[in-house]
């Protein structure tokens, strides 16, 4: 493949050439099919008199290539893995080098010396890079792309989700055998497809967690209206702001620019705010001073925070080893390990691009050991745990080409100690923005995906897109004010494909001179459960227009960072609503092993009833709408009963449908509990008071209701 870039000073073109060895590439329909061979003297382009010089290294000779149209490529799929080589001009003044882009894409420099690709100009001398690619990798380039491989197959590689034969998930979704997927949609502007919504299981098990109505995965038909909801910011914000020496950062403790004044911050970023049931308090790992160090605070109520003193840096609450510098980082509770020394996991990525991060473990969240080097990536990369598949997932910064700016790459592993050092080409391109993401009206820049955090919540993975709306860092540096980022909910039932049905900002930058003016960021565990509510902690920055230092770590755009809370009803992401006239919702076939039906409903002045249907859609005796006791309540956990009882165990493992009839209210979720407590056995994100582990095994006792 050859990637061309117009040179502004002359009527010729500089380019980045991609050549594949031992790899078969699929060229989408509509792309050129003329194939040439890379040998000295060959014409590189049919319409331009550029011929390959005799300096072409032996490693490239004899390979075939094909170039795209001026409108760019539709995405090229690697059908058979191998080594991918890339040529780009030597980095020097006047040369449009793509070294920076190649390194972001995981390429590394080959030991072949630079050589003259064509002509005689010094700016037409190139260097060679290489990258291992895997079957299924999708390579999308902009204008003037030329692909090369020993074999080119002109077709479109598509995956039929209905023929999946891989892992069977808890909710009936069958994954493809090749996982994670690599051909996720080559059109860089259209929304990435969510295939399980188009091809739901014939029967969906619902034993894990509350079943939310954020999409139509469980809905066969309904005339209820779906409404999406956003958290409300807590009136007492911020709940943590810079106060201590570390947080005010007047004498930076990190090894970078040690002793110089920095920016003040007390922000978790993607750290972690997690309930520790053993110690009966919340723990907040947060950045004390902008890119300075990591500290630990504790709280009983989630609002008032204490800063214990530890021995890592006597007289302070610092917990990060003194020789480490955090740029982006995450702390995760390791519920799957019985080893007490691995209770907490931390991933730290240092400032800069194309660098290795570090994964550490801890028994107490204070002293961190067993450092393991990860693969190379960019800043603003994080880690989460997919509890449904027992996989550790690195959410990595990606910048794959000129059309797709900030975006995310995906790497999963079973063993953080033995598998964290991914190789170039292993992370797969994953998440990005698309045409449905609108720019901020006052800024006008195309949105970018700045960061992505995720956590298991009830029966799905809850994600948070951090949308970068601008301005560019250079503009922010001139004003000393933060960039604008907003947070947006995303949902997944397979842990990879995330649906964003509501593209509004759910937690937004205020865009005015208040504590959360801009640079709003989520925490790694997204939220915690506080009784009937979900609390979303977030970082934000006010900035300082008086600090316009050229050095970015001392510029006001990253100053005065603090932490706040936004609050949402439990399960309150989306509701199915009815007015004065009754409406119904019928699920697809589901099966369960529990006994009692529970709902999260807001209908104090209305009525909710439910019935069970057989596979043919006929009401089951004793569990019809007519026999259902009406529910008129505003409750996040209430049992549905029928005249002759409420025990559904006779339907265990039998496909049935549930039909809800609602008047004058909102239905948020339903689930079938194994006992009368209303426990959901679903995941509870960062946990909360009353809960004893990673899942809800206690039901109503955590809500303080009788």
XYZ file of C-alpha atoms in Angstrom:
706
model
C 0.000 0.000 0.000
C 1.208 3.516 -0.698
C -0.259 6.453 1.154
C 0.254 9.773 -0.647
C 0.212 13.290 0.718
C 0.225 16.408 -1.441
C 3.400 18.434 -1.212
C 2.516 22.108 -1.170
C 5.773 23.414 -2.631
C 5.794 21.447 -5.871
C 3.531 19.638 -8.303
C 4.621 16.207 -7.170
C 3.621 13.934 -4.326
C 5.331 12.567 -1.258
C 3.938 9.345 0.059
C 3.921 6.629 2.652
C 4.092 3.207 1.011
C 2.593 0.142 2.688
C 3.799 -3.230 1.453
C 2.542 -6.519 2.890
C 4.620 -9.685 3.148
C 3.002 -13.111 3.559
C -0.362 -11.426 3.890
C -3.457 -11.576 1.719
C -5.477 -8.380 1.477
C -9.139 -7.990 0.588
C -9.766 -4.957 -1.638
C -13.360 -3.679 -1.339
C -15.510 -3.526 -4.433
C -15.166 -0.210 -6.239
C -11.440 0.133 -5.581
C -8.914 -0.015 -8.470
C -7.742 -3.474 -9.404
C -4.707 -2.702 -11.572
C -1.777 -4.515 -10.017
C 1.930 -3.830 -10.593
C 5.080 -5.400 -9.202
C 7.595 -3.526 -7.052
C 10.799 -3.858 -9.095
C 13.288 -1.112 -10.050
C 11.975 0.918 -12.990
C 8.302 0.072 -12.451
C 5.885 2.975 -12.785
C 4.421 3.624 -9.346
C 1.353 5.454 -10.673
C -0.304 5.062 -14.044
C -0.877 8.812 -14.410
C 2.474 10.078 -13.072
C 6.056 9.488 -14.244
C 7.456 8.195 -10.966
C 9.518 5.036 -11.322
C 10.982 2.961 -8.525
C 14.745 3.524 -8.139
C 17.355 0.780 -8.159
C 17.898 1.458 -4.452
C 14.723 -0.466 -3.609
C 15.768 -2.984 -0.921
C 15.583 -6.676 -1.688
C 12.962 -7.203 1.027
C 10.397 -5.241 -1.010
C 11.145 -6.465 -4.517
C 8.509 -8.514 -6.302
C 5.553 -7.445 -4.179
C 2.339 -6.319 -5.857
C 0.341 -3.215 -5.068
C -2.861 -1.382 -5.971
C -3.752 2.270 -5.314
C -7.056 3.773 -4.209
C -9.072 6.544 -5.785
C -8.574 10.201 -4.902
C -11.637 9.948 -2.633
C -9.824 7.493 -0.371
C -10.170 3.832 0.538
C -13.187 2.021 1.930
C -11.052 -0.111 4.199
C -8.773 -3.024 3.370
C -9.119 -6.284 5.282
C -6.186 -8.565 6.099
C -7.354 -12.034 5.163
C -4.093 -13.721 6.087
C -1.728 -12.290 8.700
C 1.900 -11.374 8.168
C 4.349 -8.474 8.194
C 3.242 -5.108 6.876
C 5.961 -2.716 5.693
C 5.589 1.039 5.416
C 7.711 3.585 3.571
C 7.611 7.235 4.509
C 9.876 10.225 3.763
C 12.767 10.847 6.146
C 11.800 13.330 8.842
C 13.419 16.559 7.764
C 12.324 20.067 6.896
C 10.196 20.066 3.738
C 9.393 16.355 3.881
C 5.785 15.345 4.603
C 6.791 12.441 6.839
C 4.220 10.053 8.306
C 6.515 8.632 10.998
C 4.305 10.020 13.767
C 1.212 8.387 12.286
C 2.938 5.053 11.745
C 4.116 4.943 15.335
C 0.588 5.668 16.575
C -0.616 2.748 14.440
C 1.926 0.406 16.063
C 4.657 0.405 13.400
C 8.318 0.176 14.418
C 11.435 1.214 12.479
C 13.027 -1.487 10.308
C 16.827 -1.714 10.302
C 17.014 -1.083 6.519
C 18.902 2.217 5.882
C 17.023 5.095 4.263
C 17.026 5.023 0.472
C 15.949 6.994 -2.601
C 12.473 5.829 -3.592
C 12.307 7.730 -6.905
C 13.788 10.848 -8.511
C 16.834 12.556 -7.044
C 15.436 15.018 -4.487
C 16.479 14.564 -0.864
C 12.867 14.822 0.225
C 12.068 11.697 -1.797
C 14.327 9.578 0.410
C 12.383 7.194 2.601
C 12.698 5.037 5.704
C 11.128 1.626 6.221
C 8.739 0.670 9.040
C 7.067 -2.645 9.822
C 4.106 -4.039 11.741
C 2.657 -7.498 12.342
C -0.956 -7.686 11.174
C -3.520 -10.364 11.910
C -6.310 -11.924 9.945
C -9.336 -9.665 10.161
C -7.426 -6.408 10.688
C -9.056 -3.515 8.848
C -6.772 -0.801 7.430
C -8.526 2.406 6.466
C -6.602 5.213 4.770
C -7.487 8.545 3.265
C -6.726 9.826 -0.206
C -3.975 8.429 -2.450
C -3.682 5.014 -0.773
C -1.930 2.216 -2.645
C -2.092 -1.302 -1.234
C 0.457 -4.029 -1.827
C 0.504 -7.743 -1.059
C 1.557 -11.034 -2.629
C -2.128 -11.722 -3.282
C -5.045 -9.316 -3.765
C -8.640 -10.525 -3.618
C -11.094 -7.979 -5.019
C -14.199 -8.544 -2.904
C -15.872 -7.387 0.257
C -15.314 -9.410 3.409
C -18.500 -9.534 5.441
C -19.358 -11.442 8.604
C -22.758 -13.096 8.989
C -23.605 -12.730 12.690
C -26.272 -15.449 12.439
C -23.572 -18.032 11.696
C -21.492 -17.332 14.815
C -19.960 -20.435 16.390
C -17.855 -18.956 19.201
C -18.384 -18.251 22.895
C -21.952 -18.329 24.263
C -22.600 -15.389 26.590
C -24.766 -15.171 29.718
C -27.550 -13.456 27.748
C -27.772 -15.902 24.848
C -25.571 -13.969 22.446
C -23.252 -16.223 20.475
C -19.955 -14.550 19.527
C -17.977 -15.202 16.350
C -15.132 -17.682 16.788
C -12.663 -14.970 15.706
C -12.781 -12.524 18.615
C -12.431 -9.628 19.079
C -13.872 -8.641 15.701
C -11.556 -6.738 13.407
C -13.809 -5.767 10.527
C -16.144 -3.471 12.455
C -17.182 -1.344 9.503
C -14.796 0.378 7.135
C -16.948 3.441 6.468
C -15.315 5.931 8.823
C -18.355 8.219 8.934
C -21.287 5.888 9.540
C -22.151 4.580 13.023
C -20.429 1.291 13.825
C -23.020 -1.515 13.570
C -24.211 -3.304 16.725
C -24.935 -6.753 15.270
C -26.629 -8.365 18.279
C -29.429 -5.774 18.039
C -30.140 -6.860 14.471
C -29.783 -10.546 15.343
C -30.914 -11.085 18.955
C -30.968 -14.607 20.424
C -34.102 -16.686 19.909
C -34.325 -17.036 23.691
C -32.584 -14.692 26.143
C -31.570 -15.941 29.615
C -32.246 -13.219 32.220
C -30.777 -14.702 35.403
C -28.008 -12.075 35.523
C -29.087 -8.643 36.641
C -31.861 -6.156 36.156
C -33.022 -5.973 32.548
C -32.814 -2.403 31.246
C -34.700 -0.804 28.361
C -31.804 1.136 26.840
C -32.389 -0.630 23.500
C -34.791 -3.090 21.848
C -32.732 -6.180 22.663
C -35.478 -7.590 24.913
C -38.500 -5.942 23.317
C -40.641 -7.777 20.778
C -43.319 -5.085 20.514
C -44.501 -2.055 22.439
C -46.516 1.123 22.145
C -44.831 2.693 25.170
C -42.575 5.680 24.546
C -38.879 5.431 25.422
C -37.348 8.455 27.182
C -33.637 8.826 27.894
C -32.526 10.556 31.072
C -29.416 12.379 32.288
C -27.945 12.646 35.797
C -28.404 15.888 37.724
C -25.322 17.567 39.128
C -25.133 17.597 42.929
C -25.788 21.056 44.383
C -22.842 20.708 46.801
C -20.227 20.231 44.083
C -17.291 20.058 44.088
C -16.879 17.409 46.781
C -13.085 17.351 46.475
C -10.887 20.256 45.409
C -7.173 21.102 45.705
C -6.165 21.868 49.292
C -3.028 19.946 50.261
C 0.573 20.520 49.205
C 0.355 17.617 46.762
C -2.905 18.843 45.246
C -1.896 22.493 44.972
C 1.232 21.180 43.244
C 3.382 24.205 44.111
C 6.454 22.004 44.266
C 5.854 19.171 41.841
C 6.833 15.810 43.340
C 7.068 13.841 40.112
C 10.407 13.111 38.495
C 9.465 15.299 35.503
C 10.376 18.952 36.176
C 10.712 18.116 39.868
C 10.438 21.058 42.228
C 8.853 23.438 39.698
C 5.347 24.857 40.234
C 2.602 22.962 38.447
C -1.176 23.014 38.137
C -3.539 22.378 41.026
C -5.856 19.375 40.800
C -7.718 16.839 42.930
C -9.294 14.708 40.195
C -9.851 10.947 39.847
C -9.728 11.122 36.024
C -10.190 7.433 35.138
C -8.851 6.324 38.510
C -11.418 4.653 40.714
C -14.070 5.500 43.321
C -15.038 2.142 44.756
C -16.877 0.825 47.819
C -14.709 -1.444 49.977
C -17.125 -3.746 51.872
C -14.330 -5.050 54.104
C -13.520 -1.559 55.407
C -17.052 -0.142 54.974
C -16.075 3.027 53.163
C -15.449 4.421 49.700
C -11.927 4.689 48.390
C -11.052 7.377 45.874
C -7.791 7.163 43.985
C -7.220 10.577 42.492
C -4.555 12.667 40.835
C -3.077 15.058 43.419
C -1.689 17.871 41.291
C -1.946 17.735 37.516
C 0.259 14.866 36.244
C 1.983 14.904 39.627
C 1.120 11.791 41.639
C -1.764 9.583 42.793
C -3.298 9.872 46.268
C -6.019 7.996 48.181
C -8.992 9.513 50.037
C -11.774 7.726 51.943
C -15.417 8.491 52.717
C -18.335 6.869 54.528
C -21.040 8.826 52.707
C -19.418 9.568 49.333
C -19.630 13.326 49.913
C -17.236 14.128 52.761
C -13.710 12.897 52.047
C -10.766 12.318 54.385
C -7.088 12.209 53.450
C -5.306 9.595 55.617
C -1.525 9.784 55.925
C 0.513 6.895 54.515
C 4.170 5.923 54.572
C 4.676 6.162 50.793
C 5.398 9.846 51.269
C 5.235 10.524 55.028
C 2.863 13.302 55.979
C 0.707 12.847 52.868
C -1.856 10.499 51.341
C 0.284 9.722 48.281
C 0.163 6.085 47.161
C 1.928 6.077 43.776
C 5.608 5.116 43.974
C 7.759 8.257 43.787
C 9.524 7.199 40.574
C 6.286 6.952 38.555
C 4.466 9.761 36.698
C 0.762 9.310 35.892
C -0.840 10.703 32.763
C -3.789 8.341 32.491
C -4.491 5.509 34.875
C -7.169 3.273 36.396
C -7.722 1.352 39.639
C -9.969 -1.741 39.502
C -11.121 -4.119 42.254
C -10.035 -7.651 41.351
C -13.044 -9.650 42.530
C -12.038 -12.768 40.588
C -8.822 -13.473 42.498
C -8.686 -15.268 45.862
C -5.135 -13.982 46.349
C -5.335 -11.140 48.901
C -2.186 -9.560 47.462
C -4.063 -8.968 44.181
C -7.122 -7.265 45.669
C -6.521 -4.058 43.705
C -5.132 -3.566 40.198
C -3.692 -0.325 38.834
C -2.716 0.532 35.270
C -0.583 3.648 34.781
C 0.279 5.182 31.404
C 3.020 7.866 31.476
C 2.862 11.125 29.486
C 3.642 10.910 25.776
C 2.878 8.612 22.859
C 4.138 5.189 21.821
C 5.251 4.316 25.346
C 4.771 1.282 27.541
C 2.530 1.535 30.578
C 2.750 -0.349 33.862
C 0.287 -2.689 35.534
C 0.611 -3.118 39.321
C -1.194 -5.006 42.108
C -1.866 -4.193 45.750
C -3.388 -5.771 48.846
C -4.380 -2.464 50.454
C -4.566 0.055 47.590
C -1.639 1.906 49.152
C 1.473 -0.148 48.478
C 1.802 -1.230 44.833
C 4.068 -4.078 43.704
C 4.720 -6.610 40.920
C 5.208 -4.083 38.149
C 4.449 -5.503 34.716
C 5.195 -3.610 31.518
C 2.370 -3.330 29.007
C 2.581 -2.903 25.259
C 3.117 0.540 23.789
C 0.292 3.010 23.349
C -0.562 6.681 23.723
C -1.654 8.793 26.658
C -5.255 8.722 27.881
C -5.384 4.911 27.846
C -7.214 2.992 30.564
C -8.208 -0.456 31.850
C -11.499 -2.115 32.821
C -12.767 -5.574 33.666
C -15.515 -7.311 31.681
C -17.118 -9.351 34.450
C -19.454 -11.168 32.049
C -16.567 -12.745 30.132
C -13.860 -12.592 32.827
C -11.588 -10.531 30.594
C -9.289 -7.619 31.339
C -9.695 -4.988 28.653
C -7.299 -2.164 27.842
C -9.034 0.840 26.291
C -6.164 2.297 24.282
C -5.785 5.621 22.583
C -5.739 5.216 18.815
C -5.113 7.656 15.975
C -5.208 5.344 12.985
C -5.234 7.804 10.071
C -5.955 11.319 8.921
C -9.723 10.799 8.683
C -10.146 9.217 12.111
C -8.515 11.396 14.745
C -8.736 10.480 18.437
C -10.387 7.070 18.790
C -9.936 3.797 20.703
C -8.229 0.458 20.213
C -9.122 -2.735 22.103
C -6.924 -5.370 23.729
C -8.227 -8.120 26.002
C -6.424 -10.713 28.086
C -7.052 -13.270 30.828
C -3.858 -12.742 32.797
C -2.705 -9.218 33.643
C 0.678 -10.472 34.783
C 1.498 -12.675 31.821
C -0.408 -11.093 28.924
C -0.285 -7.314 29.410
C 2.565 -6.704 26.995
C 0.644 -6.700 23.746
C 2.580 -6.737 20.498
C 2.234 -4.265 17.615
C -0.839 -5.236 15.603
C -2.577 -7.084 18.446
C -4.885 -4.281 19.643
C -7.767 -3.939 17.216
C -9.392 -0.712 16.091
C -12.543 -0.314 18.162
C -14.506 2.879 18.876
C -14.780 6.280 17.169
C -17.139 9.147 16.492
C -19.385 9.314 13.428
C -21.792 11.552 11.492
C -24.354 11.456 14.298
C -21.917 13.215 16.626
C -22.489 16.920 16.129
C -19.910 19.642 16.796
C -20.308 22.211 19.525
C -22.075 25.140 17.872
C -19.701 27.709 19.370
C -16.521 25.786 18.487
C -17.406 24.104 15.210
C -14.794 21.321 15.259
C -15.596 17.683 14.413
C -16.009 15.695 17.659
C -13.379 13.125 18.609
C -13.418 10.245 21.092
C -10.993 11.404 23.782
C -11.410 8.529 26.221
C -13.640 5.557 27.003
C -14.313 3.887 30.360
C -16.619 0.929 31.015
C -17.929 -1.224 33.859
C -20.347 -4.107 34.378
C -23.697 -2.761 35.591
C -26.564 -5.189 36.200
C -27.035 -7.122 32.907
C -24.870 -5.064 30.548
C -21.607 -3.191 30.140
C -22.085 0.499 30.871
C -19.702 2.729 28.957
C -18.866 6.413 29.027
C -17.696 8.204 25.888
C -15.613 11.303 26.627
C -16.326 13.478 23.602
C -13.638 16.009 22.681
C -15.303 19.047 21.097
C -12.322 21.410 20.999
C -10.760 23.876 20.823
C -7.354 22.502 19.831
C -4.753 22.419 22.591
C -2.867 25.308 20.974
C -5.953 27.520 21.201
C -6.584 26.513 24.810
C -2.973 27.300 25.677
C -3.397 30.831 24.317
C -6.382 31.428 26.619
C -5.363 29.351 29.645
C -8.820 27.746 29.588
C -9.691 24.037 29.381
C -10.778 22.154 26.288
C -14.456 21.208 26.146
C -15.308 17.557 26.711
C -18.742 16.114 27.462
C -19.658 12.648 28.745
C -22.103 10.391 26.939
C -23.559 7.013 27.971
C -22.978 3.876 25.895
C -24.288 0.327 26.391
C -23.085 -3.104 25.324
C -24.385 -6.645 25.692
C -21.318 -8.346 24.225
C -18.602 -6.127 25.742
C -17.279 -4.891 22.402
C -20.067 -3.301 20.353
C -21.318 -0.234 22.224
C -24.631 1.337 21.310
C -25.247 5.069 21.837
C -28.979 5.544 21.282
C -28.977 9.005 22.881
C -26.259 11.310 21.568
C -26.899 14.159 24.003
C -24.297 15.112 26.597
C -25.248 13.360 29.834
C -22.622 15.127 31.956
C -21.437 18.302 30.252
C -18.804 20.983 30.555
C -20.505 24.177 31.729
C -18.565 26.382 29.289
C -18.472 29.296 31.751
C -16.267 30.421 34.637
C -17.301 27.824 37.234
C -15.457 24.849 38.731
C -16.559 22.472 35.937
C -16.013 24.862 33.055
C -14.439 22.175 30.865
C -12.356 19.011 30.473
C -15.025 16.825 32.097
C -13.882 13.211 32.556
C -15.443 9.991 33.848
C -14.053 7.632 36.471
C -12.919 4.158 35.488
C -15.807 2.416 37.257
C -18.282 4.973 35.804
C -20.630 5.023 38.839
C -21.431 3.678 42.307
C -24.778 2.526 43.744
C -26.190 4.651 46.586
C -29.518 3.111 47.596
C -32.084 4.182 45.006
C -29.536 6.244 43.080
C -26.511 5.958 40.839
C -23.735 8.444 41.606
C -21.468 9.424 38.748
C -18.273 11.048 39.970
C -16.535 13.221 37.418
C -13.437 15.380 37.084
C -13.547 18.893 35.658
C -11.336 21.970 35.314
C -11.969 25.668 35.715
C -8.685 26.740 34.160
C -6.772 29.942 34.825
C -6.707 32.639 32.132
C -3.749 34.322 33.841
C -1.455 31.322 33.236
C -0.408 31.175 29.597
C 2.933 29.441 30.018
C 4.179 27.762 26.842
C 4.995 24.608 28.801
C 1.727 22.661 28.785
C 2.129 21.266 32.308
C 2.131 24.792 33.706
C -0.478 26.321 31.401
C -3.781 27.371 32.977
C -5.810 25.096 30.693
C -5.006 22.232 33.102
C -5.378 24.208 36.346
C -7.943 24.170 39.154
C -9.198 20.627 38.665
C -11.798 19.267 41.101
C -14.277 16.414 41.578
C -18.072 16.447 41.557
C -21.073 14.123 41.466
C -24.014 13.746 39.080
C -26.981 11.690 40.325
C -29.419 9.462 38.410
C -32.252 7.172 39.491
C -31.193 3.534 39.825
C -31.435 1.977 36.315
C -32.565 5.422 35.178
C -30.833 5.630 31.798
C -34.077 5.034 29.893
C -37.730 4.585 30.797
C -40.685 3.167 28.895
C -43.535 5.627 29.464
C -47.322 5.596 29.267
C -49.841 8.421 29.567
C -53.499 8.370 30.531
C -54.223 5.570 28.079
C -52.767 2.133 28.908
C -49.853 0.895 26.840
C -48.129 -2.471 26.675
C -44.639 -3.899 26.265
C -44.056 -7.526 25.319
C -40.618 -9.057 25.623
C -38.970 -11.504 23.290
C -38.799 -15.080 24.623
C -36.817 -15.188 27.873
C -35.942 -17.883 30.363
C -34.975 -17.790 34.032
C -34.370 -19.941 37.090
C -35.574 -17.400 39.675
C -38.880 -17.220 41.534
C -40.178 -13.642 41.852
C -40.760 -10.855 39.375
C -39.543 -7.402 40.424
C -39.757 -4.057 38.660
C -38.306 -0.559 38.912
C -41.328 1.619 38.251
C -42.501 5.194 38.769
C -46.306 5.063 38.755
C -47.650 6.450 42.062
C -50.680 7.853 40.251
C -50.830 5.128 37.613
C -50.977 1.341 37.408
C -48.569 -1.369 36.281
C -49.654 -4.961 35.716
C -47.836 -7.938 34.214
C -48.565 -11.347 32.760
C -46.668 -14.349 31.458
C -47.201 -15.690 27.926
C -46.320 -19.046 26.451
C -44.285 -19.493 23.279
C -47.419 -19.036 21.194
C -48.136 -15.709 22.903
C -51.077 -16.963 24.998
C -51.459 -15.852 28.653
C -50.514 -18.527 31.163
C -53.212 -19.459 33.712
C -52.930 -17.764 37.127
C -50.409 -15.247 35.749
C -52.604 -13.073 33.544
C -53.127 -9.314 33.566
C -56.568 -9.752 35.099
C -55.152 -11.731 38.012
C -52.178 -9.412 38.583
C -52.285 -7.166 41.662
C -51.954 -3.553 40.403
C -48.693 -1.781 41.224
C -49.058 1.916 42.003
C -45.728 3.043 43.420
C -42.547 5.014 42.872
C -39.997 2.341 43.742
C -36.721 1.091 42.332
C -37.491 -2.364 43.747
C -41.030 -3.685 44.095
C -42.459 -7.180 43.700
C -45.192 -8.039 41.203
C -47.778 -10.486 42.543
C -50.878 -12.301 41.314
C -54.038 -13.301 43.177
C -52.908 -16.883 43.562
C -49.305 -16.035 44.508
C -46.082 -14.823 42.985
C -43.817 -17.887 42.712
C -42.678 -18.361 39.103
C -40.406 -21.344 39.759
C -42.727 -23.666 37.807
C -41.567 -21.846 34.668
C -37.875 -22.389 35.399
C -35.789 -22.797 32.212
C -38.943 -22.620 30.111
C -39.138 -19.994 27.341
C -41.852 -17.460 28.146
C -42.675 -13.879 27.310
C -43.500 -11.126 29.769
C -46.157 -8.568 28.936
C -46.366 -5.340 30.932
C -49.392 -3.053 30.850
C -48.760 0.473 32.122
C -50.932 3.533 32.645
C -49.680 6.923 33.806
C -46.106 6.046 34.672
C -42.611 4.903 33.696
C -41.044 1.446 33.696
C -37.237 1.374 34.039
C -36.335 -2.293 34.441
C -37.521 -5.759 35.465
C -35.864 -8.920 36.742
C -36.686 -12.327 38.215
C -35.077 -12.728 41.634
C -34.113 -16.013 43.227
C -35.685 -14.955 46.543
C -37.986 -12.422 48.159
C -35.182 -9.939 48.844
C -35.328 -8.749 45.270
C -31.639 -9.475 44.701
C -30.769 -9.154 41.042
C -27.434 -11.024 41.022
C -26.339 -8.404 38.520
C -23.177 -6.334 38.685
C -23.141 -3.076 40.626
C -20.339 -1.050 38.969
C -18.221 0.434 41.788
C -20.462 -1.010 44.494
C -21.976 0.898 47.374
C -23.095 0.789 51.015
C -24.944 -2.415 51.902
C -23.374 -4.516 49.159
C -20.850 -7.230 49.935
C -19.243 -8.001 46.595
C -19.279 -7.391 42.859
C -22.976 -8.286 42.475
C -26.299 -7.520 44.125
C -26.880 -10.477 46.455
C -28.784 -8.529 49.126
C -31.661 -6.811 47.328
C -33.860 -4.468 49.371
C -31.600 -4.427 52.453
C -29.197 -2.127 50.580
C -32.062 0.290 49.927
C -33.015 0.645 53.593
C -36.611 -0.222 52.813
C -38.901 -2.646 54.612
